[in-house]
Amino acid sequence: MLKKHLYPPSKRVGWPLLLPLFLQLLISFPTFAQTRYTISGTITDRASGEHLIGATIRDLKSGKGTVTNTFGFYSLTLPSDSAIIAITYIGYKPEAFSVLLQKNVVQNVGMGENSVLKEVEVVGQRYERVEERVQMGRIDIPIQQIKNVPA
């Protein structure tokens, strides 16, 4: 009696061919994983300690950036281990610093106010434009003529 196979020979997979392909795929996985570095922290007002909402944080090397949330918190993931971070916010002096990153770096920054205005002068001007109203054509019809018109 002939031995029956579970799968016919045409559907069997050649393990000698698949094993090297599988090993090569397994070895190449670490090359796909890139090391990512994260810098995070809070941005506050140096004088009052209040959180600055919507401050812009940007890495000048990679061009990646983010903004702070309602608690002044930011988190930025970068591809390289060194970065030049620039922080800007309206009404505050821009801050910039260089940092060497490990896996996770926490960098809290206090920003100082830019020059404060002592006096503001507001000037308003009013221009008037005169419009001439052109009167439409008008005909005066006496009531007697209207009554005489046949209905």
CSV table of N, CA and C in Angstrom, one decimal, residues 46-133:
chain,number,residue,atom,x,y,z
A,46,ARG,N,9.2,83.4,33.0
A,46,ARG,CA,10.2,83.5,34.0
A,46,ARG,C,9.8,84.3,35.2
A,47,ALA,N,9.1,85.4,35.0
A,47,ALA,CA,8.7,86.2,36.1
A,47,ALA,C,7.6,85.7,37.0
A,48,SER,N,6.5,85.2,36.3
A,48,SER,CA,5.3,84.8,37.1
A,48,SER,C,5.2,83.3,37.2
A,49,GLY,N,5.9,82.5,36.4
A,49,GLY,CA,5.8,81.1,36.4
A,49,GLY,C,4.6,80.5,35.7
A,50,GLU,N,3.8,81.4,35.0
A,50,GLU,CA,2.6,80.9,34.3
A,50,GLU,C,3.0,80.1,33.1
A,51,HIS,N,2.2,79.1,32.8
A,51,HIS,CA,2.5,78.3,31.6
A,51,HIS,C,2.2,79.1,30.3
A,52,LEU,N,3.0,79.0,29.3
A,52,LEU,CA,2.8,79.7,28.1
A,52,LEU,C,2.1,78.7,27.1
A,53,ILE,N,0.9,79.1,26.7
A,53,ILE,CA,0.1,78.2,25.8
A,53,ILE,C,0.4,78.6,24.4
A,54,GLY,N,0.8,77.6,23.6
A,54,GLY,CA,1.0,77.9,22.1
A,54,GLY,C,2.4,78.4,21.8
A,55,ALA,N,3.3,78.2,22.7
A,55,ALA,CA,4.7,78.5,22.4
A,55,ALA,C,5.2,77.5,21.3
A,56,THR,N,6.1,78.0,20.4
A,56,THR,CA,6.6,77.2,19.3
A,56,THR,C,8.0,76.7,19.7
A,57,ILE,N,8.1,75.3,19.6
A,57,ILE,CA,9.4,74.7,19.8
A,57,ILE,C,9.8,74.0,18.5
A,58,ARG,N,11.1,74.3,18.0
A,58,ARG,CA,11.5,73.8,16.8
A,58,ARG,C,13.0,73.4,16.8
A,59,ASP,N,13.3,72.3,16.2
A,59,ASP,CA,14.7,71.9,16.0
A,59,ASP,C,15.2,72.5,14.7
A,60,LEU,N,16.3,73.3,14.9
A,60,LEU,CA,16.8,74.0,13.7
A,60,LEU,C,17.5,73.0,12.7
A,61,LYS,N,18.0,71.9,13.2
A,61,LYS,CA,18.7,70.9,12.4
A,61,LYS,C,17.8,70.1,11.5
A,62,SER,N,16.7,69.5,12.1
A,62,SER,CA,15.8,68.7,11.3
A,62,SER,C,14.6,69.4,10.8
A,63,GLY,N,14.3,70.6,11.4
A,63,GLY,CA,13.1,71.3,10.9
A,63,GLY,C,11.8,70.9,11.6
A,64,LYS,N,11.9,69.9,12.4
A,64,LYS,CA,10.7,69.4,13.1
A,64,LYS,C,10.3,70.4,14.2
A,65,GLY,N,9.0,70.5,14.5
A,65,GLY,CA,8.6,71.4,15.6
A,65,GLY,C,7.3,71.0,16.2
A,66,THR,N,6.9,71.7,17.3
A,66,THR,CA,5.6,71.4,17.9
A,66,THR,C,5.3,72.7,18.7
A,67,VAL,N,4.1,72.7,19.3
A,67,VAL,CA,3.6,73.8,20.1
A,67,VAL,C,3.2,73.3,21.5
A,68,THR,N,3.2,74.2,22.5
A,68,THR,CA,2.8,73.7,23.8
A,68,THR,C,1.3,73.6,24.0
A,69,ASN,N,0.9,72.8,24.9
A,69,ASN,CA,-0.5,72.6,25.1
A,69,ASN,C,-1.0,73.6,26.2
A,70,THR,N,-2.2,73.4,26.7
A,70,THR,CA,-2.7,74.3,27.7
A,70,THR,C,-2.0,74.4,29.0
A,71,PHE,N,-1.2,73.4,29.3
A,71,PHE,CA,-0.4,73.3,30.5
A,71,PHE,C,1.1,73.7,30.2
A,72,GLY,N,1.4,74.2,29.0
A,72,GLY,CA,2.7,74.7,28.7
A,72,GLY,C,3.6,73.5,28.4
A,73,PHE,N,3.1,72.3,28.2
A,73,PHE,CA,3.9,71.1,28.0
A,73,PHE,C,4.1,70.8,26.5
A,74,TYR,N,5.3,70.4,26.2
A,74,TYR,CA,5.6,70.0,24.8
A,74,TYR,C,6.4,68.7,24.8
A,75,SER,N,6.4,68.0,23.7
A,75,SER,CA,7.1,66.8,23.5
A,75,SER,C,7.5,66.7,22.0
A,76,LEU,N,8.8,66.5,21.7
A,76,LEU,CA,9.3,66.5,20.4
A,76,LEU,C,10.2,65.3,20.2
A,77,THR,N,9.8,64.5,19.2
A,77,THR,CA,10.6,63.3,18.8
A,77,THR,C,11.6,63.7,17.7
A,78,LEU,N,12.9,63.4,17.8
A,78,LEU,CA,13.9,63.8,16.8
A,78,LEU,C,14.6,62.6,16.4
A,79,PRO,N,15.1,62.6,15.1
A,79,PRO,CA,15.9,61.4,14.6
A,79,PRO,C,17.3,61.4,15.0
A,80,SER,N,17.9,62.5,15.4
A,80,SER,CA,19.4,62.5,15.7
A,80,SER,C,19.6,62.8,17.2
A,81,ASP,N,20.8,62.5,17.7
A,81,ASP,CA,21.1,62.6,19.1
A,81,ASP,C,21.5,64.0,19.6
A,82,SER,N,21.6,64.9,18.6
A,82,SER,CA,22.0,66.3,19.0
A,82,SER,C,21.0,67.2,18.3
A,83,ALA,N,20.6,68.3,19.0
A,83,ALA,CA,19.6,69.2,18.4
A,83,ALA,C,19.9,70.6,18.8
A,84,ILE,N,19.5,71.6,18.0
A,84,ILE,CA,19.5,73.0,18.4
A,84,ILE,C,18.0,73.4,18.5
A,85,ILE,N,17.6,73.6,19.7
A,85,ILE,CA,16.2,73.9,19.9
A,85,ILE,C,16.0,75.4,20.0
A,86,ALA,N,15.0,75.9,19.2
A,86,ALA,CA,14.6,77.3,19.2
A,86,ALA,C,13.2,77.4,19.7
A,87,ILE,N,12.9,78.3,20.7
A,87,ILE,CA,11.6,78.5,21.3
A,87,ILE,C,11.2,79.9,21.1
A,88,THR,N,10.0,80.1,20.5
A,88,THR,CA,9.5,81.5,20.3
A,88,THR,C,8.1,81.6,20.8
A,89,TYR,N,7.7,82.8,21.3
A,89,TYR,CA,6.4,83.1,21.7
A,89,TYR,C,6.2,84.6,21.6
A,90,ILE,N,5.0,85.0,21.2
A,90,ILE,CA,4.7,86.4,21.0
A,90,ILE,C,4.9,87.2,22.3
A,91,GLY,N,5.7,88.3,22.2
A,91,GLY,CA,5.8,89.1,23.4
A,91,GLY,C,7.0,88.7,24.3
A,92,TYR,N,7.7,87.6,23.9
A,92,TYR,CA,8.8,87.1,24.7
A,92,TYR,C,10.1,87.0,23.9
A,93,LYS,N,11.2,87.1,24.5
A,93,LYS,CA,12.5,87.0,23.8
A,93,LYS,C,12.7,85.6,23.3
A,94,PRO,N,13.1,85.4,22.1
A,94,PRO,CA,13.3,84.0,21.6
A,94,PRO,C,14.4,83.3,22.4
A,95,GLU,N,14.3,82.1,22.7
A,95,GLU,CA,15.3,81.3,23.3
A,95,GLU,C,15.9,80.2,22.4
A,96,ALA,N,17.2,80.0,22.4
A,96,ALA,CA,17.8,78.9,21.6
A,96,ALA,C,18.9,78.3,22.4
A,97,PHE,N,18.9,76.9,22.3
A,97,PHE,CA,20.0,76.2,23.1
A,97,PHE,C,20.3,74.9,22.3
A,98,SER,N,21.5,74.4,22.6
A,98,SER,CA,21.9,73.1,22.0
A,98,SER,C,21.8,72.1,23.0
A,99,VAL,N,21.4,70.9,22.6
A,99,VAL,CA,21.3,69.8,23.6
A,99,VAL,C,21.7,68.5,23.0
A,100,LEU,N,22.4,67.6,23.8
A,100,LEU,CA,22.7,66.3,23.4
A,100,LEU,C,21.6,65.4,24.0
A,101,LEU,N,21.0,64.6,23.2
A,101,LEU,CA,19.9,63.8,23.6
A,101,LEU,C,20.3,62.3,24.0
A,102,GLN,N,19.7,61.8,25.1
A,102,GLN,CA,19.7,60.4,25.3
A,102,GLN,C,18.3,59.9,24.9
A,103,LYS,N,17.8,58.9,25.5
A,103,LYS,CA,16.5,58.4,25.1
A,103,LYS,C,15.4,59.4,25.4
A,104,ASN,N,15.3,59.9,26.6
A,104,ASN,CA,14.3,60.9,27.0
A,104,ASN,C,14.9,62.0,27.8
A,105,VAL,N,14.8,63.2,27.3
A,105,VAL,CA,15.4,64.4,28.0
A,105,VAL,C,14.2,65.3,28.3
A,106,VAL,N,14.3,65.8,29.6
A,106,VAL,CA,13.3,66.8,30.0
A,106,VAL,C,14.0,68.1,30.1
A,107,GLN,N,13.5,69.1,29.4
A,107,GLN,CA,14.1,70.4,29.4
A,107,GLN,C,13.0,71.5,29.6
A,108,ASN,N,12.9,72.0,30.9
A,108,ASN,CA,12.0,73.0,31.2
A,108,ASN,C,12.6,74.4,30.9
A,109,VAL,N,11.9,75.3,30.3
A,109,VAL,CA,12.4,76.6,29.9
A,109,VAL,C,11.6,77.7,30.5
A,110,GLY,N,12.2,78.7,31.1
A,110,GLY,CA,11.5,79.9,31.5
A,110,GLY,C,11.8,81.1,30.5
A,111,MET,N,10.9,81.7,30.0
A,111,MET,CA,11.1,82.8,29.0
A,111,MET,C,10.9,84.1,29.6
A,112,GLY,N,11.8,85.1,29.2
A,112,GLY,CA,11.6,86.5,29.7
A,112,GLY,C,10.9,87.3,28.7
A,113,GLU,N,10.2,88.3,29.2
A,113,GLU,CA,9.4,89.2,28.3
A,113,GLU,C,10.3,90.0,27.5
A,114,ASN,N,9.8,90.4,26.3
A,114,ASN,CA,10.5,91.3,25.4
A,114,ASN,C,10.2,92.7,25.9
A,115,SER,N,10.8,93.7,25.3
A,115,SER,CA,10.6,95.1,25.8
A,115,SER,C,9.1,95.4,25.8
A,116,VAL,N,8.7,96.0,27.0
A,116,VAL,CA,7.3,96.3,27.2
A,116,VAL,C,7.1,97.8,26.7
A,117,LEU,N,6.0,98.0,26.0
A,117,LEU,CA,5.7,99.4,25.6
A,117,LEU,C,5.2,100.2,26.7
A,118,LYS,N,5.7,101.5,26.8
A,118,LYS,CA,5.2,102.3,27.9
A,118,LYS,C,4.0,103.1,27.4
A,119,GLU,N,3.9,103.4,26.2
A,119,GLU,CA,2.9,104.3,25.7
A,119,GLU,C,2.5,103.8,24.2
A,120,VAL,N,1.2,103.8,23.9
A,120,VAL,CA,0.8,103.5,22.6
A,120,VAL,C,-0.1,104.6,22.1
A,121,GLU,N,0.2,105.1,20.9
A,121,GLU,CA,-0.6,106.2,20.3
A,121,GLU,C,-1.4,105.6,19.2
A,122,VAL,N,-2.7,105.8,19.3
A,122,VAL,CA,-3.6,105.3,18.3
A,122,VAL,C,-4.2,106.5,17.5
A,123,VAL,N,-4.0,106.5,16.2
A,123,VAL,CA,-4.5,107.6,15.4
A,123,VAL,C,-5.6,107.1,14.5
A,124,GLY,N,-6.7,107.8,14.5
A,124,GLY,CA,-7.8,107.4,13.6
A,124,GLY,C,-8.2,108.5,12.7
A,125,GLN,N,-8.5,108.2,11.5
A,125,GLN,CA,-8.9,109.1,10.5
A,125,GLN,C,-10.2,108.7,9.9
A,126,ARG,N,-10.9,109.7,9.5
A,126,ARG,CA,-12.2,109.4,8.9
A,126,ARG,C,-12.3,110.1,7.5
A,127,TYR,N,-12.7,109.3,6.6
A,127,TYR,CA,-12.9,109.8,5.2
A,127,TYR,C,-14.4,109.7,4.9
A,128,GLU,N,-14.9,110.8,4.4
A,128,GLU,CA,-16.3,110.8,4.0
A,128,GLU,C,-16.4,110.7,2.5
A,129,ARG,N,-17.3,109.9,2.1
A,129,ARG,CA,-17.6,109.9,0.7
A,129,ARG,C,-19.0,110.3,0.4
A,130,VAL,N,-19.1,111.4,-0.3
A,130,VAL,CA,-20.4,112.0,-0.6
A,130,VAL,C,-21.1,111.2,-1.8
A,131,GLU,N,-22.2,110.7,-1.5
A,131,GLU,CA,-22.9,110.1,-2.6
A,131,GLU,C,-24.0,111.0,-3.1
A,132,GLU,N,-24.1,111.1,-4.4
A,132,GLU,CA,-25.2,111.9,-5.0
A,132,GLU,C,-26.3,110.9,-5.4
A,133,ARG,N,-27.4,111.3,-4.9
A,133,ARG,CA,-28.6,110.4,-5.3
A,133,ARG,C,-29.2,110.9,-6.5
